[in-house]
Coordinates of C-alpha atoms and ligand atoms in Angstrom, one line a residue:
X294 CA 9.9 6.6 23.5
X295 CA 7.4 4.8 21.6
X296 CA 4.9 5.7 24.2
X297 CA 1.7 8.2 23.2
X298 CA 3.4 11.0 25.8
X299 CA 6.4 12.1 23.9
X300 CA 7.3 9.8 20.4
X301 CA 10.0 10.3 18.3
X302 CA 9.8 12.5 14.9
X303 CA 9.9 9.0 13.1
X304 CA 7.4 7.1 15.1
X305 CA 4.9 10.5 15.7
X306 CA 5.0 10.9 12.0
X307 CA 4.6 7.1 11.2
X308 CA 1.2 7.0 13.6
X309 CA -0.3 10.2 12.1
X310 CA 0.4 8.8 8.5
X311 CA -1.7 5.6 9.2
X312 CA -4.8 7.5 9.8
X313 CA -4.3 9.6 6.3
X314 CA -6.0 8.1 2.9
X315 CA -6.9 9.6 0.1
X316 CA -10.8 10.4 -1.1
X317 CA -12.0 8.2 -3.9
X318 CA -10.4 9.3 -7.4
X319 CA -12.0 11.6 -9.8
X320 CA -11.8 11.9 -13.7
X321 CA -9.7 15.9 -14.6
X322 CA -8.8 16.8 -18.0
X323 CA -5.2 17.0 -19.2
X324 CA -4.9 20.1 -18.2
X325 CA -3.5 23.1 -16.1
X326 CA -6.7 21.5 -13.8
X327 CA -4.4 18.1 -13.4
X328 CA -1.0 20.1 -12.3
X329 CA 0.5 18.7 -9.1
X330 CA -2.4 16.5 -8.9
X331 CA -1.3 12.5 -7.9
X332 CA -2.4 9.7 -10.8
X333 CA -5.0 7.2 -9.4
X334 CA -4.5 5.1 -11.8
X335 CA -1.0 4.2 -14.1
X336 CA -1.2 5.8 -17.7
X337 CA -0.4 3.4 -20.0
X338 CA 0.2 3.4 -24.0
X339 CA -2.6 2.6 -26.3
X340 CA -0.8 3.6 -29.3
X341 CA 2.9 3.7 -30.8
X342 CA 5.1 6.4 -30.3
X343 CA 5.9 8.0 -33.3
X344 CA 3.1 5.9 -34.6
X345 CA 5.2 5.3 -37.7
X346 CA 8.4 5.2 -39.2
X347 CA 9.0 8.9 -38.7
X348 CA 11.5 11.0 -40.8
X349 CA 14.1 13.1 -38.8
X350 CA 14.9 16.0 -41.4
X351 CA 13.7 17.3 -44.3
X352 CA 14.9 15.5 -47.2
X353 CA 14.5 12.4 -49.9
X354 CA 13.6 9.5 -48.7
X355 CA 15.2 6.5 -50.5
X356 CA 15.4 2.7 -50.2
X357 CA 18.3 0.2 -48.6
X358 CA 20.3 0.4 -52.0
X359 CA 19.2 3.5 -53.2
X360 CA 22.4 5.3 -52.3
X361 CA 26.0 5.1 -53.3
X362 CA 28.5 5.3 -50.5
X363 CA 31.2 6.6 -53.1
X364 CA 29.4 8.1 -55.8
X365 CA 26.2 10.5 -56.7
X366 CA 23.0 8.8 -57.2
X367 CA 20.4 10.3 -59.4
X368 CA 16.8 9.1 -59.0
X369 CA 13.5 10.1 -59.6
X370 CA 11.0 11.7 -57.6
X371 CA 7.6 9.6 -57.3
X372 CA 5.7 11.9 -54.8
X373 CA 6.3 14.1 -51.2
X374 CA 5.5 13.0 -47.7
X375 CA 4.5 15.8 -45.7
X376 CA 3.3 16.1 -41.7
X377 CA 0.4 14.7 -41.0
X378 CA 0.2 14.2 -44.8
X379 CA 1.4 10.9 -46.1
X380 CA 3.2 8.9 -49.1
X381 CA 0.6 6.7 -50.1
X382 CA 2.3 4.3 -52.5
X383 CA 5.7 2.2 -52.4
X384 CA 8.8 3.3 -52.6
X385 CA 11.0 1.1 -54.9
X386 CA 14.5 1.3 -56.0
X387 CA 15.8 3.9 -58.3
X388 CA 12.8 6.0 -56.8
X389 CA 12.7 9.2 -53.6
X390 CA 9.9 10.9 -52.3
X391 CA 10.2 14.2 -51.4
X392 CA 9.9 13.9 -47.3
X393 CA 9.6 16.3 -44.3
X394 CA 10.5 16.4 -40.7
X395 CA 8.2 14.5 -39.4
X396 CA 6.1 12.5 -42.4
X397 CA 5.3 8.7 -42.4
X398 CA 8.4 7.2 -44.4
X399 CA 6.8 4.7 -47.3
X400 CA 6.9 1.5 -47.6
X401 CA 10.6 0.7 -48.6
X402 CA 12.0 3.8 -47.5
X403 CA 15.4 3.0 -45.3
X404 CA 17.1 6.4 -45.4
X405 CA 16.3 10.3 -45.0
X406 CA 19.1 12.1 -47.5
X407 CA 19.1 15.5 -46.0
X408 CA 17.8 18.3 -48.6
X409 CA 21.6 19.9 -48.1
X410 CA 23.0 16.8 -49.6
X411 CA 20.6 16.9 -52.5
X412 CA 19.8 18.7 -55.9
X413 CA 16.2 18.2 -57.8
X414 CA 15.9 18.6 -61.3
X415 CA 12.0 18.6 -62.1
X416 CA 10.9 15.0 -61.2
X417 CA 14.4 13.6 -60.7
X418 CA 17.0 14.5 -57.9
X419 CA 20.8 14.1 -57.4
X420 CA 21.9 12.4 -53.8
X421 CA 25.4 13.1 -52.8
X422 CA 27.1 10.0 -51.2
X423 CA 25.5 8.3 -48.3
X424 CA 26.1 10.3 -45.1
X425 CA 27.2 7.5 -42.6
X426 CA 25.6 9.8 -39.5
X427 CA 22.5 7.5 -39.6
X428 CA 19.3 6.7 -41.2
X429 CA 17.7 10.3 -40.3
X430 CA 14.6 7.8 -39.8
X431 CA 12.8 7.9 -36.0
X432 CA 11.5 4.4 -35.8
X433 CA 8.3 3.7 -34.8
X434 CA 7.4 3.1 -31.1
X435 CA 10.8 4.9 -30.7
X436 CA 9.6 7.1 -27.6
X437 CA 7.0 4.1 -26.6
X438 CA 5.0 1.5 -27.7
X439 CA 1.5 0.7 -26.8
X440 CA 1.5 -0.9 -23.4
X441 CA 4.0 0.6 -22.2
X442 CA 3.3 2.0 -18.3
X443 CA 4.0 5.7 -19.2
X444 CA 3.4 6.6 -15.7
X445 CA 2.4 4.9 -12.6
X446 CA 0.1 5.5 -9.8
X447 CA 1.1 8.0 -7.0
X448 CA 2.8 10.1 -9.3
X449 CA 2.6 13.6 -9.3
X450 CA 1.5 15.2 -12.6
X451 CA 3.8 18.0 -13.6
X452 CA 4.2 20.1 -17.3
X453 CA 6.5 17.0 -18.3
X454 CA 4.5 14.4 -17.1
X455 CA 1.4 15.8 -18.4
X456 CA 3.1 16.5 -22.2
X457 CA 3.4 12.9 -22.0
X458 CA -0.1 12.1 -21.0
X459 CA -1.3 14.2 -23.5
X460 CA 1.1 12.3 -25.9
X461 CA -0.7 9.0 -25.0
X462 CA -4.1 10.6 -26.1
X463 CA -5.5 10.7 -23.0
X464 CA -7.8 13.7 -22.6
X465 CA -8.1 12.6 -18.9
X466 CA -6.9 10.7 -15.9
X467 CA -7.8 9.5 -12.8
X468 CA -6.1 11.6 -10.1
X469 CA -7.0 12.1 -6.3
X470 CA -8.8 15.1 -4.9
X471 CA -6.8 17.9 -3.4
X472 CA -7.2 16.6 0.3
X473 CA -9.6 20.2 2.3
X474 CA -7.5 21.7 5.0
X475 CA -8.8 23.6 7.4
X476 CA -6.1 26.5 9.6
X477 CA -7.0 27.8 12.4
X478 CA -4.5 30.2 15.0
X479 CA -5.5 30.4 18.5
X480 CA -4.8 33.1 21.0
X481 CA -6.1 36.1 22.7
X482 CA -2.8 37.7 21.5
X483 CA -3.8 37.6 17.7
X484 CA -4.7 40.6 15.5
X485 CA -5.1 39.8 11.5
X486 CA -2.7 41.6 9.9
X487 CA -3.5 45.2 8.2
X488 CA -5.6 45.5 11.8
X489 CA -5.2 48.0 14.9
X490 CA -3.1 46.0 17.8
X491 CA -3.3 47.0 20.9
X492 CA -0.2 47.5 22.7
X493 CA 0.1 43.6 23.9
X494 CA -1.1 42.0 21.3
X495 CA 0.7 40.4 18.0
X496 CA -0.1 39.7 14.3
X497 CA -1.2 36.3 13.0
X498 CA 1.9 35.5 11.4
X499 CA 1.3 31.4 11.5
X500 CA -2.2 31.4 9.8
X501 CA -1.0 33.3 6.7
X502 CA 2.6 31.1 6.1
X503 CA 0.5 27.4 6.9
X504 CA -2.4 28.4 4.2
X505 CA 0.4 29.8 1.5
X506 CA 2.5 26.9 2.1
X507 CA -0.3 23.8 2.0
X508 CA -1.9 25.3 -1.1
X509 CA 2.0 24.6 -2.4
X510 CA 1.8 21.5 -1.1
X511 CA -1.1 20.8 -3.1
X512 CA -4.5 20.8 -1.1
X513 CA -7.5 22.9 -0.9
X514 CA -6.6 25.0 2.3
X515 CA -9.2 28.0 4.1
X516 CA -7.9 29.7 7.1
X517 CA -10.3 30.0 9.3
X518 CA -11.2 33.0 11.1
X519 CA -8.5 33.0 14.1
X520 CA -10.3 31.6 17.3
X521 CA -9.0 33.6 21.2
X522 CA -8.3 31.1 24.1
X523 CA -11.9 30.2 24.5
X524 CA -12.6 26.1 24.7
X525 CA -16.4 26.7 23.1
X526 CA -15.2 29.5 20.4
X527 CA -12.3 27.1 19.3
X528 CA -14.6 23.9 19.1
X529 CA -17.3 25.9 17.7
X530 CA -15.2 27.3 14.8
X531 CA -13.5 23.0 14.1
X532 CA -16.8 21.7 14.9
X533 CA -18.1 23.2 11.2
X534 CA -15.2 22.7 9.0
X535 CA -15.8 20.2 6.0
X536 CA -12.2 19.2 5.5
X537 CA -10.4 16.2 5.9
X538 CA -7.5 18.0 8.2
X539 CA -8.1 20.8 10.5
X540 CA -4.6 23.1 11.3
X541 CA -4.0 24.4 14.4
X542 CA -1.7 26.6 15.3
X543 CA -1.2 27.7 19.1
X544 CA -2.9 26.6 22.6
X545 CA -0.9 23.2 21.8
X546 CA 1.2 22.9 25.2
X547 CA -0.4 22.7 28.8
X548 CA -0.4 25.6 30.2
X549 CA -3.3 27.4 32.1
X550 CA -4.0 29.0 28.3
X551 CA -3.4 26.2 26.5
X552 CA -6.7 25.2 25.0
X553 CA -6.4 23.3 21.3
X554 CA -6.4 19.6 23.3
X555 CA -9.6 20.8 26.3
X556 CA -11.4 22.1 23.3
X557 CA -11.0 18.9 20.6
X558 CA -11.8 16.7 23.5
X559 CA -15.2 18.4 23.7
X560 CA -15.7 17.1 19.9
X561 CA -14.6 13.6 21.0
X562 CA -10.8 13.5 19.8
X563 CA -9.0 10.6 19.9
X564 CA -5.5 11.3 21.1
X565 CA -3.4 9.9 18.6
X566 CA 0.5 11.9 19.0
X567 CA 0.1 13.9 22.8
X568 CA 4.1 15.6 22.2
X569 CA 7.1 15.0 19.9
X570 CA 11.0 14.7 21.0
X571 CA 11.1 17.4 18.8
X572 CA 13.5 21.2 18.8
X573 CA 11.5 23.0 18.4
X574 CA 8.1 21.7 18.7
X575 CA 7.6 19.3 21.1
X576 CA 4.0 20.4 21.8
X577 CA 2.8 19.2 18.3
X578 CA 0.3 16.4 18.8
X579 CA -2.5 14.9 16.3
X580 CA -5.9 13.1 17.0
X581 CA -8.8 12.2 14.5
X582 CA -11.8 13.4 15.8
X583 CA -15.4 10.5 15.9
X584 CA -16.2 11.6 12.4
X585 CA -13.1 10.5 10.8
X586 CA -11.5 14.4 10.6
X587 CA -7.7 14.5 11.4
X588 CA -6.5 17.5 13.6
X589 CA -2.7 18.2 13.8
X590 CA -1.7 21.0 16.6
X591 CA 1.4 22.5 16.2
X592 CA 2.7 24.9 18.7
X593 CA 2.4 28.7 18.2
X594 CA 5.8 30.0 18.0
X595 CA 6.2 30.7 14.2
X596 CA 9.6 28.3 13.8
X597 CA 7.9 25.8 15.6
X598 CA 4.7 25.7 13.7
X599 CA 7.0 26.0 10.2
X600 CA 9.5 23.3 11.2
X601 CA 6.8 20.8 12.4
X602 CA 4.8 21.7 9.3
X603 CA 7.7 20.1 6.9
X604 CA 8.6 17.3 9.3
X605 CA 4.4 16.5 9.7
X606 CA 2.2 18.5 7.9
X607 CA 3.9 17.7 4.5
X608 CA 3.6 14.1 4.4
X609 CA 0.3 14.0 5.7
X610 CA -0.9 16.2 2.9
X611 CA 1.2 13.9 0.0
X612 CA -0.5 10.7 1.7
X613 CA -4.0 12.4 1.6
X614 CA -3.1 12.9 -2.0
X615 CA -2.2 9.7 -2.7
X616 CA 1.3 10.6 -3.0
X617 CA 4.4 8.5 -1.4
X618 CA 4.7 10.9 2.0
X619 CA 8.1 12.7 2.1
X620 CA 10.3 14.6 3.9
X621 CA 12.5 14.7 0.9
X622 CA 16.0 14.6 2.8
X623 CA 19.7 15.5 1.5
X624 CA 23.3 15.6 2.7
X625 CA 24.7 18.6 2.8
X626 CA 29.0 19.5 4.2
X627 CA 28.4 21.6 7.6
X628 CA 30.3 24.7 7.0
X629 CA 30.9 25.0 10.7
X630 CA 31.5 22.5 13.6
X631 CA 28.5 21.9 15.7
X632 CA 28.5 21.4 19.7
X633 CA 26.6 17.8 20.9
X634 CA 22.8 17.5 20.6
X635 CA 20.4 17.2 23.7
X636 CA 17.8 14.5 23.0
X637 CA 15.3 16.0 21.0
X638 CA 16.2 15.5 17.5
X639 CA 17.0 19.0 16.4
X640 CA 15.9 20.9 12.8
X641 CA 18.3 24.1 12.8
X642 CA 17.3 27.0 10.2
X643 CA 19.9 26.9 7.7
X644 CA 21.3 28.1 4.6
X645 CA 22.9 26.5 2.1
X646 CA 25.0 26.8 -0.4
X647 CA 27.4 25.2 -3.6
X648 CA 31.6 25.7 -3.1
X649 CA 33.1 26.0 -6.8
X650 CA 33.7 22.4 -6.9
X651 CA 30.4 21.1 -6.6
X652 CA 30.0 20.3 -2.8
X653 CA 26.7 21.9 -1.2
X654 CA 27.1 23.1 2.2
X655 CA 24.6 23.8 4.8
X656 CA 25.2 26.7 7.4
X657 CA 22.9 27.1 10.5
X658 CA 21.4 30.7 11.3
X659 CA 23.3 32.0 14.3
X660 CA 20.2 32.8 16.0
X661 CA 17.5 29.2 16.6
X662 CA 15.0 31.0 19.0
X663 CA 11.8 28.8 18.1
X664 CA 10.0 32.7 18.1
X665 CA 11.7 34.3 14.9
X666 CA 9.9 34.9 11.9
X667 CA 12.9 36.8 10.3
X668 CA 15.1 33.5 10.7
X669 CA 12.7 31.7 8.9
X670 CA 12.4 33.8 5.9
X671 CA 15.9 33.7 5.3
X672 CA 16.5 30.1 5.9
X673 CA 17.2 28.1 2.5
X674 CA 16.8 24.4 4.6
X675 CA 16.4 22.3 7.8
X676 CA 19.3 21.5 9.2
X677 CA 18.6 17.8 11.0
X678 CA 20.9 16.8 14.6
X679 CA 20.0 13.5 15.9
X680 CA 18.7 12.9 19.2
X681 CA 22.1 12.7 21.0
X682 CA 24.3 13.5 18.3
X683 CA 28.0 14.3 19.3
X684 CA 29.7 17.1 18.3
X685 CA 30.7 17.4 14.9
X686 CA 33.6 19.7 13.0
X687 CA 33.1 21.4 9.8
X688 CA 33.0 19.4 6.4
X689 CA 30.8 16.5 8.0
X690 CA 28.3 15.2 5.9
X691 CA 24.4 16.8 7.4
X692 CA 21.1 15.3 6.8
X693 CA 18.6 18.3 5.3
X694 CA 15.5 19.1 4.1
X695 CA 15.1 21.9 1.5
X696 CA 12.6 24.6 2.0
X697 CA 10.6 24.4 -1.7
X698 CA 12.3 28.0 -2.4
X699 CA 12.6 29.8 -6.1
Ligands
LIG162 P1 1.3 29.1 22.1 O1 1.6 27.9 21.3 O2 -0.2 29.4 22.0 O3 1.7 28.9 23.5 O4 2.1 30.3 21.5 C1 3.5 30.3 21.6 C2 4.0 31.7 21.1 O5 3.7 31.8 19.7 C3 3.4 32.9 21.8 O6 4.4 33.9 21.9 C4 2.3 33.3 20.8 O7 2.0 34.7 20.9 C5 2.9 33.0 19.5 N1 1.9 32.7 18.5 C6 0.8 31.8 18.7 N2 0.1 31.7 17.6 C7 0.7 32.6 16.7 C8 0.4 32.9 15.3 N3 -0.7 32.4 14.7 N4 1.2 33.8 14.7 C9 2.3 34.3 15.3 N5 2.6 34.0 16.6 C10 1.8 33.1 17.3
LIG163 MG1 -1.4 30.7 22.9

């Protein structure tokens, strides 16, 4: 089945991911602008982290035979090290300095006493015992030292990663540009919603869920004004979009009114996926146009469309990112036994969930009609049957993908 006609999910997704680069990088400040945006570049340590001994509590800060381990020390207080105000002298035996969570430990300094074990007197203070807990003294480079690779290319730049950027110093990075996406639902049956539909006619359904769920996904998506089943109105309306992926949803089979395929091959497509051994979905098919464009078709029927979006769609957008392309897969326990696959690997609607002793299981929705909407929106995962898979009782272990749900 590695043929062009009908490939399997591995080998159609393989093909349409060596077509998908990413744009040349660009320069974004360390910023909300750099969320979910993929490093170009690694991030690497120009600079120790803490850049100095650092101290861990408020205290005195004394040196290696400064302190007693039986008895109270008395010593006397030569100055205070404060945040982002420093000791500037040595620290010497017999001698503290007044220190703070945070402050460059002196020269000499080997312990933090915490204030609690402490009593000052003017310029001298009284140190309990030495506390055997530790030094109370974050060394420096502790967190990372310069050269250090903080982060490496293809990573995705998240609040935590991008603390840590910003903990490097670096008011910006290289990242790719969010790859353009362009969505476009065919059919003479389509109404936007909020409109008037006549009595055989349905809402746009696909267009709405594809541009909410690849501007999650992380690129730049516009849905384009839905097109009827009209060869010239379809081209006309891919033939102007300035993206680097064009959606569409519907027209993708061969019937008499299926017109995504006819129409691209008026703007020159090169045939690239023609039909997946897919359930649902085996319409879905992918082509890069003479101008470099990529076009993925997936089939109208809203499961379909959904389902091949995370099995295709996904990946293409995290390799037009510059991100390693998922599906991100699981295991799951099936909470119920499962009859034998056909041979079209099989993504059931699912839901999941944990038992009390920390097995997740994943459920299929009783009803896998490729046409529900409803199924969809109450689906937690994709529940994945092999091409040919036997049937299989409850508590097997299930390949999934999780929906990105909150
Ligand atoms: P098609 O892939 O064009 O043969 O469409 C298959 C089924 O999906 C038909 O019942 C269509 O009415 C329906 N459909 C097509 N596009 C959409 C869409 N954008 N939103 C909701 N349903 C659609
Ligand atoms: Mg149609």
């Amino acid at each position: 089945m590695s043929s062009r006609k009908l490939m399997t999910v591995e080998a159609a997704r393989a093909a349409m991911l060596a077509h998908a680069r990413p744009r040349a990088a660009i320069p974004v400040k360390v910023g909300v602008e750099a969320l979910d945006r993929v490093l170009a570049e690694p991030v690497t340590a120009t600079r120790d982290q803490p850049p100095f001994d650092a101290a861990a509590m408020d205290g005195y800060t004394v040196t290696a035979s400064g302190l007693s381990d039986t008895a109270s020390t008395t010593l006397r207080v030569i100055g205070e090290s404060a945040a982002g105000h420093g000791f500037a002298g040595l620290l010497n035996d017999g001698e503290a300095v007044r220190i703070f969570t945070g402050a460059p430990c002196p020269p000499g300094a080997a312990f933090v006493v915490p204030q609690e074990l402490a009593a000052r007197d003017g310029d001298q203070v009284t140190l309990k015992p030495r506390d055997q807990s530790g030094s109370y003294i974050r060394p420096r480079g502790a967190d990372f030292r310069s050269g250090d690779v903080l982060l490496a290319a293809g990573v995705r730049l998240d609040p935590w990663r991008l603390s840590l950027c910003a903990a490097a110093g670096r008011g910006d990075v290289l990242v790719r540009p969010r790859p353009r996406l362009a969505i476009l639902s065919t059919g003479d049956e389509l109404v936007e919603a909020g409109a008037s539909p006549k009595p055989d006619q349905i809402f746009d359904s696909g267009s709405p869920a594809l541009t909410a769920l690849t501007t999650v996904w992380g690129a730049d998506a516009v849905r384009l004004r839905p097109a009827g089943d009209d060869v010239a109105a379809i081209a006309a309306a891919v033939e102007k979009a300035e993206v680097e992926l064009i959606v569409m949803i519907g027209g993708a089979s061969v019937g008499d009114h299926d017109l995504a395929k006819p129409a691209l091959a008026r703007l020159g497509l090169e045939l690239v996926v023609e039909s997946v051994a897919v359930r649902p979905g085996k319409p879905t098919w992918f082509g890069v146009l003479p101008d470099g464009r990529l076009v993925l078709g997936l089939p109208g029927n809203p499961a379909s469309a959904l389902v091949c979006a995370e099995l295709f769609l996904l990946p293409l957008i995290d390799a037009l990112s510059g991100a390693a392309p998922g599906p991100n897969l699981i295991a799951a326990r099936l909470a119920s036994p499962l009859p034998a696959n056909g041979p079209r690997e099989h993504w059931m609607r699912a839901t999941l969930a944990h038992s009390l002793d920390g097995v997740m299981t994943a459920e299929p929705l009783k009803d896998q009609d490729s046409s529900l909407v409803t199924v969809f929106a109450a689906a937690d995962a994709l529940l994945m049957r092999a091409a040919n898979a036997p049937a299989v009782v409850a508590g097997e272990v299930a390949t999934v993908l999780p929906l990105m749900r909150r």
